[in-house]
Tab-separated table of C-alpha atoms and ligand atoms in Angstrom:
chain	number	residue	atom	x	y	z
K	790	MET	CA	0.000	0.000	0.000
K	791	ARG	CA	1.048	3.597	-0.157
K	792	GLN	CA	3.625	4.464	2.452
K	793	ALA	CA	4.620	7.874	1.076
K	794	GLY	CA	2.177	10.740	0.955
K	795	ARG	CA	0.494	13.687	2.482
K	796	TYR	CA	0.623	12.465	6.103
K	797	LEU	CA	4.353	13.352	6.044
K	798	PRO	CA	5.270	17.073	6.265
K	799	GLU	CA	8.442	16.453	4.240
K	800	TYR	CA	6.285	14.938	1.470
K	801	ARG	CA	4.056	18.023	1.378
K	802	GLU	CA	7.147	20.196	1.040
K	803	LEU	CA	8.534	18.047	-1.811
K	804	ARG	CA	5.150	17.926	-3.547
K	805	SER	CA	4.981	21.728	-3.563
K	806	ARG	CA	8.126	21.799	-5.724
K	807	ALA	CA	6.416	20.067	-8.691
K	808	ALA	CA	4.000	21.887	-11.003
K	809	ASN	CA	1.533	19.018	-10.777
K	810	PHE	CA	1.271	15.466	-9.495
K	811	LEU	CA	2.163	13.746	-12.787
K	812	ASN	CA	5.277	15.922	-13.166
K	813	PHE	CA	6.166	14.838	-9.663
K	814	CYS	CA	5.908	11.177	-10.750
K	815	TYR	CA	7.945	11.890	-13.929
K	816	THR	CA	10.790	13.750	-12.171
K	817	PRO	CA	13.270	11.142	-10.928
K	818	ASP	CA	14.924	13.522	-8.390
K	819	LEU	CA	11.557	14.070	-6.693
K	820	ALA	CA	10.178	10.540	-7.094
K	821	VAL	CA	13.352	8.970	-5.636
K	822	GLU	CA	13.160	11.306	-2.651
K	823	ALA	CA	9.426	10.642	-2.085
K	824	THR	CA	10.119	6.885	-2.152
K	825	LEU	CA	12.904	7.201	0.401
K	826	GLN	CA	11.196	9.610	2.839
K	827	PRO	CA	9.242	6.962	4.797
K	828	LEU	CA	12.374	4.778	4.998
K	829	ARG	CA	14.346	7.589	6.590
K	830	ARG	CA	11.774	7.796	9.370
K	831	TYR	CA	10.787	4.171	9.887
K	832	ALA	CA	12.393	0.740	9.825
K	833	MET	CA	10.562	-0.462	6.701
K	834	ASP	CA	11.708	-3.712	5.073
K	835	ALA	CA	10.643	-2.631	1.608
K	836	ALA	CA	10.287	0.509	-0.462
K	837	ILE	CA	7.435	0.967	-2.899
K	838	LEU	CA	8.280	2.964	-6.000
K	839	PHE	CA	6.714	6.420	-5.901
K	840	SER	CA	4.500	6.770	-8.960
K	841	ASP	CA	0.812	6.236	-9.655
K	842	ILE	CA	-1.290	3.602	-11.383
K	843	LEU	CA	-2.640	6.203	-13.823
K	844	VAL	CA	0.714	6.845	-15.527
K	845	VAL	CA	-0.118	3.935	-17.870
K	846	ALA	CA	-3.348	5.633	-18.999
K	847	ASP	CA	-1.384	8.851	-19.508
K	848	ALA	CA	1.338	7.004	-21.437
K	849	LEU	CA	-1.305	5.457	-23.716
K	850	GLY	CA	-2.411	8.961	-24.673
K	851	CYS	CA	-5.486	9.188	-22.422
K	852	ARG	CA	-4.516	12.451	-20.798
K	853	VAL	CA	-4.641	12.500	-16.982
K	854	GLU	CA	-4.791	15.513	-14.701
K	855	PHE	CA	-4.735	15.415	-10.899
K	856	ARG	CA	-6.793	18.327	-9.586
K	857	GLU	CA	-6.299	19.561	-6.041
K	858	GLY	CA	-9.116	18.334	-3.828
K	859	GLU	CA	-10.789	16.498	-6.709
K	860	GLY	CA	-8.417	13.652	-7.585
K	861	PRO	CA	-7.702	12.388	-11.097
K	862	VAL	CA	-9.602	13.621	-14.150
K	863	LEU	CA	-9.105	11.791	-17.469
K	864	GLU	CA	-10.279	12.183	-21.057
K	865	ALA	CA	-12.951	9.483	-20.992
K	866	VAL	CA	-12.509	6.525	-23.384
K	867	ARG	CA	-15.949	5.121	-24.253
K	868	SER	CA	-15.795	3.788	-27.822
K	869	VAL	CA	-13.769	1.357	-29.902
K	870	ASP	CA	-12.613	4.293	-32.048
K	871	GLN	CA	-11.119	5.906	-28.952
K	872	VAL	CA	-9.441	2.597	-28.041
K	873	THR	CA	-7.954	2.385	-31.534
K	874	ALA	CA	-6.590	5.921	-31.132
K	875	LEU	CA	-4.553	4.939	-28.029
K	876	ARG	CA	-0.809	4.672	-28.560
K	877	PRO	CA	0.473	1.375	-27.093
K	878	GLU	CA	3.868	1.868	-28.801
K	879	GLY	CA	4.351	5.093	-26.818
K	880	VAL	CA	3.995	3.512	-23.386
K	881	ILE	CA	7.535	2.385	-22.625
K	882	PRO	CA	9.274	5.523	-24.014
K	883	HIS	CA	6.817	7.791	-22.154
K	884	LEU	CA	7.529	6.004	-18.878
K	885	GLU	CA	11.328	6.231	-19.165
K	886	PRO	CA	11.499	8.700	-16.220
K	887	VAL	CA	9.853	6.040	-14.030
K	888	PHE	CA	12.483	3.493	-15.098
K	889	GLU	CA	15.201	6.027	-14.299
K	890	THR	CA	13.660	6.379	-10.818
K	891	VAL	CA	13.712	2.586	-10.412
K	892	ARG	CA	17.372	2.406	-11.497
K	893	ARG	CA	18.429	5.116	-9.053
K	894	LEU	CA	16.476	3.523	-6.202
K	895	SER	CA	17.943	0.137	-6.853
K	896	ARG	CA	21.427	1.690	-6.592
K	897	GLU	CA	20.631	3.678	-3.444
K	898	LEU	CA	18.704	1.177	-1.360
K	899	PRO	CA	20.613	-1.192	0.904
K	900	GLU	CA	20.614	-4.847	-0.168
K	901	SER	CA	18.310	-5.716	2.746
K	902	THR	CA	15.533	-3.363	1.579
K	903	ALA	CA	13.364	-4.765	-1.185
K	904	LEU	CA	12.223	-2.472	-3.995
K	905	ILE	CA	8.626	-3.102	-5.035
K	906	GLY	CA	7.438	-1.882	-8.419
K	907	PHE	CA	3.760	-1.721	-9.293
K	908	ALA	CA	1.023	-1.064	-11.806
K	909	GLY	CA	-2.731	-0.803	-11.740
K	910	ALA	CA	-4.551	-3.930	-12.890
K	911	PRO	CA	-6.249	-3.567	-16.292
K	912	TRP	CA	-9.764	-3.524	-14.794
K	913	THR	CA	-8.971	-0.725	-12.338
K	914	VAL	CA	-7.107	1.406	-14.893
K	915	ALA	CA	-9.961	0.798	-17.377
K	916	VAL	CA	-12.440	2.054	-14.756
K	917	TYR	CA	-10.582	5.376	-14.482
K	918	MET	CA	-10.229	5.649	-18.272
K	919	VAL	CA	-13.912	4.935	-18.926
K	920	GLU	CA	-15.397	6.867	-16.013
K	921	GLY	CA	-12.996	9.793	-16.540
K	922	ARG	CA	-12.552	10.253	-12.792
K	923	GLY	CA	-12.404	8.426	-9.452
K	924	GLY	CA	-15.060	7.994	-6.817
K	925	THR	CA	-17.799	6.502	-9.016
K	926	ASP	CA	-19.648	3.185	-8.734
K	927	CYS	CA	-17.891	2.114	-11.965
K	928	SER	CA	-21.259	1.739	-13.696
K	929	THR	CA	-20.215	3.265	-17.047
K	930	ALA	CA	-17.390	0.719	-17.325
K	931	ARG	CA	-19.546	-2.183	-16.106
K	932	ASN	CA	-22.322	-1.249	-18.499
K	933	TRP	CA	-19.957	-1.037	-21.481
K	934	ALA	CA	-18.503	-4.423	-20.519
K	935	TRP	CA	-21.973	-6.073	-20.453
K	936	GLN	CA	-23.407	-4.358	-23.532
K	937	ASP	CA	-20.372	-4.510	-25.832
K	938	THR	CA	-18.105	-7.155	-24.371
K	939	ASP	CA	-15.859	-7.268	-27.457
K	940	GLY	CA	-15.409	-3.483	-27.573
K	941	PHE	CA	-14.595	-3.226	-23.880
K	942	GLY	CA	-12.387	-6.302	-24.307
K	943	ARG	CA	-10.325	-4.354	-26.869
K	944	LEU	CA	-9.528	-1.748	-24.218
K	945	MET	CA	-8.689	-4.494	-21.730
K	946	GLY	CA	-6.403	-6.153	-24.281
K	947	VAL	CA	-4.476	-2.909	-24.768
K	948	LEU	CA	-4.144	-2.579	-20.991
K	949	VAL	CA	-2.978	-6.171	-20.478
K	950	ASP	CA	-0.186	-5.640	-23.026
K	951	ALA	CA	0.834	-2.238	-21.640
K	952	THR	CA	0.743	-3.386	-18.000
K	953	ALA	CA	2.769	-6.533	-18.599
K	954	GLU	CA	5.406	-4.628	-20.592
K	955	TYR	CA	5.539	-1.872	-17.982
K	956	LEU	CA	6.047	-4.317	-15.091
K	957	ILE	CA	8.682	-6.304	-16.982
K	958	GLU	CA	10.560	-3.076	-17.734
K	959	GLN	CA	10.446	-2.092	-14.049
K	960	VAL	CA	12.023	-5.457	-13.160
K	961	LYS	CA	14.704	-5.067	-15.860
K	962	ASN	CA	15.575	-1.732	-14.258
K	963	GLY	CA	15.815	-3.075	-10.705
K	964	ALA	CA	12.404	-3.789	-9.133
K	965	GLU	CA	12.640	-6.962	-7.021
K	966	ALA	CA	8.913	-7.699	-6.761
K	967	VAL	CA	5.878	-6.200	-8.449
K	968	GLN	CA	2.396	-5.511	-7.165
K	969	VAL	CA	-0.761	-5.263	-9.263
K	970	PHE	CA	-3.399	-2.997	-7.673
K	971	ASP	CA	-6.973	-3.930	-8.574
K	972	SER	CA	-8.645	-1.369	-6.326
K	973	TRP	CA	-12.073	-1.689	-8.004
K	974	ALA	CA	-12.157	-5.511	-8.234
K	975	GLY	CA	-14.816	-5.615	-5.515
K	976	VAL	CA	-17.619	-4.070	-7.581
K	977	LEU	CA	-17.854	-6.993	-10.015
K	978	ALA	CA	-20.305	-9.902	-9.953
K	979	GLU	CA	-18.842	-13.381	-10.426
K	980	THR	CA	-18.934	-13.624	-14.234
K	981	GLN	CA	-17.342	-10.218	-14.731
K	982	PHE	CA	-14.876	-10.827	-11.899
K	983	ARG	CA	-13.602	-13.924	-13.714
K	984	GLN	CA	-13.498	-12.169	-17.067
K	985	TRP	CA	-12.024	-8.799	-16.127
K	986	VAL	CA	-10.053	-9.467	-12.936
K	987	ILE	CA	-8.905	-13.098	-12.909
K	988	ALA	CA	-8.249	-13.661	-16.634
K	989	PRO	CA	-6.239	-10.457	-17.310
K	990	THR	CA	-4.270	-10.852	-14.080
K	991	ARG	CA	-3.439	-14.474	-14.938
K	992	GLU	CA	-2.136	-13.336	-18.330
K	993	ILE	CA	0.022	-10.605	-16.781
K	994	VAL	CA	1.422	-13.053	-14.203
K	995	ARG	CA	2.211	-15.510	-17.005
K	996	ARG	CA	4.090	-12.873	-19.009
K	997	VAL	CA	6.011	-11.483	-16.029
K	998	ASN	CA	6.951	-15.001	-14.898
K	999	ALA	CA	8.157	-15.868	-18.394
K	1000	ALA	CA	10.264	-12.710	-18.768
K	1001	CYS	CA	11.450	-12.405	-15.147
K	1002	PRO	CA	11.796	-15.823	-13.500
K	1003	GLY	CA	11.948	-15.688	-9.696
K	1004	ILE	CA	10.371	-12.230	-9.379
K	1005	PRO	CA	7.332	-12.406	-7.071
K	1006	VAL	CA	4.044	-10.946	-8.307
K	1007	ILE	CA	1.642	-9.723	-5.626
K	1008	GLY	CA	-2.015	-9.147	-6.534
K	1009	PHE	CA	-4.423	-6.893	-4.666
K	1010	PRO	CA	-8.055	-7.518	-5.646
K	1011	ARG	CA	-9.520	-5.041	-3.169
K	1012	GLY	CA	-12.978	-5.931	-1.928
K	1013	ALA	CA	-13.000	-9.331	-3.665
K	1014	GLY	CA	-14.560	-11.074	-0.625
K	1015	ALA	CA	-15.279	-14.723	-1.360
K	1016	HIS	CA	-13.609	-14.345	-4.788
K	1017	TYR	CA	-10.199	-14.125	-3.072
K	1018	ALA	CA	-9.911	-17.933	-3.097
K	1019	ALA	CA	-10.447	-18.258	-6.872
K	1020	TYR	CA	-8.219	-15.228	-7.497
K	1021	VAL	CA	-5.319	-16.911	-5.694
K	1022	ALA	CA	-5.941	-20.357	-7.165
K	1023	GLU	CA	-6.365	-19.184	-10.755
K	1024	THR	CA	-4.120	-16.163	-11.338
K	1025	GLY	CA	-0.860	-17.736	-10.148
K	1026	VAL	CA	0.130	-14.762	-7.990
K	1027	ASP	CA	2.929	-15.401	-5.478
K	1028	GLY	CA	1.347	-13.120	-2.905
K	1029	VAL	CA	-2.036	-11.552	-2.300
K	1030	GLY	CA	-2.888	-8.253	-0.628
K	1031	LEU	CA	-5.866	-8.490	1.745
K	1032	ASP	CA	-8.177	-5.568	2.326
K	1033	ALA	CA	-9.137	-4.899	5.937
K	1034	ALA	CA	-12.496	-6.697	5.639
K	1035	VAL	CA	-10.925	-10.122	4.951
K	1036	PRO	CA	-10.923	-12.225	8.150
K	1037	ALA	CA	-7.272	-13.013	8.929
K	1038	SER	CA	-8.175	-16.482	10.279
K	1039	TRP	CA	-9.895	-17.353	6.984
K	1040	ALA	CA	-6.900	-16.081	5.004
K	1041	ALA	CA	-4.572	-18.245	7.141
K	1042	GLU	CA	-6.599	-21.359	6.316
K	1043	ALA	CA	-7.749	-20.724	2.765
K	1044	LEU	CA	-5.027	-18.609	1.151
K	1045	GLN	CA	-1.733	-18.961	3.017
K	1046	PRO	CA	-1.188	-22.626	2.058
K	1047	ARG	CA	-1.079	-21.442	-1.573
K	1048	CYS	CA	0.705	-18.098	-1.450
K	1049	ALA	CA	2.086	-15.334	0.753
K	1050	VAL	CA	-0.493	-12.965	2.198
K	1051	GLN	CA	-0.055	-9.250	2.733
K	1052	GLY	CA	-2.188	-7.107	4.989
K	1053	ASN	CA	-4.448	-6.143	6.458
K	1054	LEU	CA	-4.541	-3.531	9.210
K	1055	ASP	CA	-7.472	-1.137	8.907
K	1056	ASN	CA	-6.003	2.218	7.777
K	1057	GLN	CA	-8.633	3.963	9.934
K	1058	LEU	CA	-7.264	2.205	13.025
K	1059	LEU	CA	-3.713	3.251	12.137
K	1060	ARG	CA	-4.975	6.821	12.108
K	1061	ALA	CA	-6.966	6.385	15.357
K	1062	GLY	CA	-4.032	4.832	17.288
K	1063	GLY	CA	-4.178	3.937	20.979
K	1064	PRO	CA	-4.427	0.522	22.663
K	1065	ALA	CA	-6.836	-0.800	20.006
K	1066	LEU	CA	-4.068	-0.337	17.404
K	1067	ASP	CA	-1.583	-2.372	19.479
K	1068	ASP	CA	-4.159	-5.105	20.092
K	1069	GLU	CA	-5.034	-5.365	16.435
K	1070	ILE	CA	-1.392	-5.513	15.286
K	1071	THR	CA	-0.835	-8.355	17.760
K	1072	ARG	CA	-3.961	-10.179	16.604
K	1073	ILE	CA	-2.916	-9.983	12.929
K	1074	LEU	CA	0.633	-11.132	13.730
K	1075	LYS	CA	-0.633	-14.063	15.830
K	1076	THR	CA	-2.949	-15.168	13.072
K	1077	LEU	CA	-0.737	-14.765	10.030
K	1078	ALA	CA	2.943	-14.449	10.962
K	1079	SER	CA	3.614	-18.187	11.203
K	1080	GLY	CA	3.045	-18.543	7.441
K	1081	PRO	CA	4.428	-16.568	4.518
K	1082	PHE	CA	3.382	-13.037	5.451
K	1083	ILE	CA	4.055	-9.368	4.704
K	1084	PHE	CA	2.614	-6.997	7.272
K	1085	ASN	CA	0.757	-4.172	5.548
K	1086	LEU	CA	-2.348	-2.049	5.692
K	1087	GLY	CA	-5.645	-3.094	4.129
K	1088	HIS	CA	-5.568	0.050	1.980
K	1089	GLY	CA	-3.372	3.146	1.522
K	1090	ILE	CA	-2.352	5.332	4.424
K	1091	LEU	CA	-4.817	8.199	5.108
K	1092	PRO	CA	-3.498	11.764	4.764
K	1093	ASP	CA	-4.447	12.722	8.351
K	1094	THR	CA	-2.633	9.764	9.955
K	1095	PRO	CA	-0.247	10.960	12.698
K	1096	PRO	CA	3.293	9.977	11.604
K	1097	ASP	CA	4.006	8.658	15.150
K	1098	HIS	CA	1.423	5.930	14.697
K	1099	VAL	CA	3.375	4.579	11.729
K	1100	GLY	CA	6.572	4.575	13.806
K	1101	ARG	CA	4.815	2.678	16.579
K	1102	LEU	CA	3.543	0.123	14.046
K	1103	ALA	CA	7.047	-0.510	12.661
K	1104	GLU	CA	8.497	-0.939	16.181
K	1105	HIS	CA	5.733	-3.304	17.203
K	1106	ILE	CA	6.303	-5.544	14.166
K	1107	HIS	CA	10.085	-5.584	14.558
K	1108	GLY	CA	9.623	-6.536	18.219
K	1109	TRP	CA	7.672	-9.636	17.198
K	1110	PRO	CA	9.670	-12.906	17.075
K	1111	GLY	CA	10.880	-13.226	13.487
K	1112	GLY	CA	9.713	-9.660	12.697
T	934	LIG	O1	0.151	14.420	-3.305
T	934	LIG	C1	-1.005	14.022	-3.408
T	934	LIG	O2	-1.954	14.554	-2.856
T	934	LIG	C2	-1.327	12.848	-4.258
T	934	LIG	C3	-1.828	11.650	-3.514
T	934	LIG	C4	-1.337	10.430	-4.236
T	934	LIG	C5	-0.189	9.662	-3.930
T	934	LIG	C6	0.757	9.838	-2.776
T	934	LIG	C7	-1.877	9.911	-5.437
T	934	LIG	C8	-3.035	10.438	-6.197
T	934	LIG	N1	-1.091	8.843	-5.855
T	934	LIG	C9	-0.062	8.656	-4.950
T	934	LIG	C10	1.034	7.679	-5.076
T	934	LIG	C11	0.676	6.261	-5.255
T	934	LIG	N2	-0.509	5.780	-5.778
T	934	LIG	C12	1.524	5.156	-4.980
T	934	LIG	C13	3.006	5.292	-4.629
T	934	LIG	C14	3.525	4.634	-3.431
T	934	LIG	C15	3.520	5.476	-2.175
T	934	LIG	O3	2.931	6.557	-2.158
T	934	LIG	O4	4.158	5.032	-1.216
T	934	LIG	C16	0.784	4.003	-5.259
T	934	LIG	C17	1.208	2.555	-5.062
T	934	LIG	C18	-0.467	4.420	-5.760
T	934	LIG	C19	-1.487	3.499	-6.254
T	934	LIG	C20	-2.831	4.012	-6.624
T	934	LIG	N3	-3.180	5.223	-7.189
T	934	LIG	C21	-3.994	3.229	-6.531
T	934	LIG	C22	-4.009	1.776	-6.101
T	934	LIG	C23	-3.969	1.584	-4.623
T	934	LIG	C24	-5.161	2.162	-3.896
T	934	LIG	O5	-4.913	3.098	-3.113
T	934	LIG	O6	-6.275	1.675	-4.102
T	934	LIG	C25	-5.083	4.012	-6.985
T	934	LIG	C26	-6.542	3.617	-7.044
T	934	LIG	C27	-4.555	5.269	-7.405
T	934	LIG	C28	-5.331	6.381	-8.032
T	934	LIG	C29	-5.155	7.626	-7.282
T	934	LIG	N4	-3.978	8.332	-7.251
T	934	LIG	C30	-4.115	9.437	-6.460
T	934	LIG	C31	-5.461	9.445	-5.946
T	934	LIG	C32	-6.053	10.517	-5.086
T	934	LIG	C33	-6.088	8.287	-6.428
T	934	LIG	C34	-7.476	7.770	-6.090
T	934	LIG	C35	-8.533	8.482	-6.806
T	934	LIG	C36	-9.925	7.948	-6.482
T	934	LIG	O7	-10.378	7.001	-7.134
T	934	LIG	O8	-10.548	8.509	-5.575
């Protein structure tokens, strides 16, 4: 999940130096620094590349703008003609500044700190491209997918290719694991979940595994509920990110025998702090830390989280046997 961001005063200062959020992501000096800021404060075992999932939409030619207080706004893609007008061949050249950031980070980070690259999953990036903004119920994308499955499938095909290439390029430049964020997986009914979450993710995992043997792929189908089991069994991911609503005891029984699990502290509790935070960290560790496990939040860190709470979390985990 996000570990950089607005909850850190030094991030807000750095952010104010870039003209806009995408320039921030495309300026290696700033993106390297934003990635490293949380590691300077806390004993984190891994760094997550500072970028955003929407850079792939931008690189395809679907212009993205991050507006203060409003979030991302995109030129909506709602027809096959608009899909045909996208520029898949431009993706890798456009994202060169991100690869430069990855190269610099891989040189700067100590051997013991893993560098995690990432991309949005095709379904989630498609939702932003079709809706044209965040914070919707994804109904324009879901409706297109039901009414014109082949047309929507064309967009998904472009995104599968671009996402796989982008992740492989991150690994070639130094990422040691990659995570695929499917933040809107949870809105889909079973048939669409299989078609637009499981199938494209399986294809991306297959391509990354073929090009980058030994590099773990972590999937995060947020809100997938009972679909988590099929997601793990059928996509071939090496690790799965759990949102905060997934019962840890169920994940230990149903998922951990097949892959590593990552999660799943409620980001609201990290912000709230206090004894309930300590109790919950302990409960998650007791339930999951005897299997393959990466402690994480169930979703990104909230901007009004007190930085001390994050420090307390890192200390608590490192104090755990084997932490
Ligand atoms: O400075 C700012 O105010 C911008 C806030 C911000 C940040 C810090 C955005 C805008 N993106 C990011 C960075 C980011 N995004 C990272 C880098 C790692 C890190 O910060 O440590 C990562 C991994 C992401 C991933 C991301 N972006 C996701 C997937 C994970 C998730 O949170 O579900 C999604 C959905 C986005 C889209 C996005 N980017 C930014 C916003 C505000 C949003 C959400 C818009 C919405 O739908 O409401």
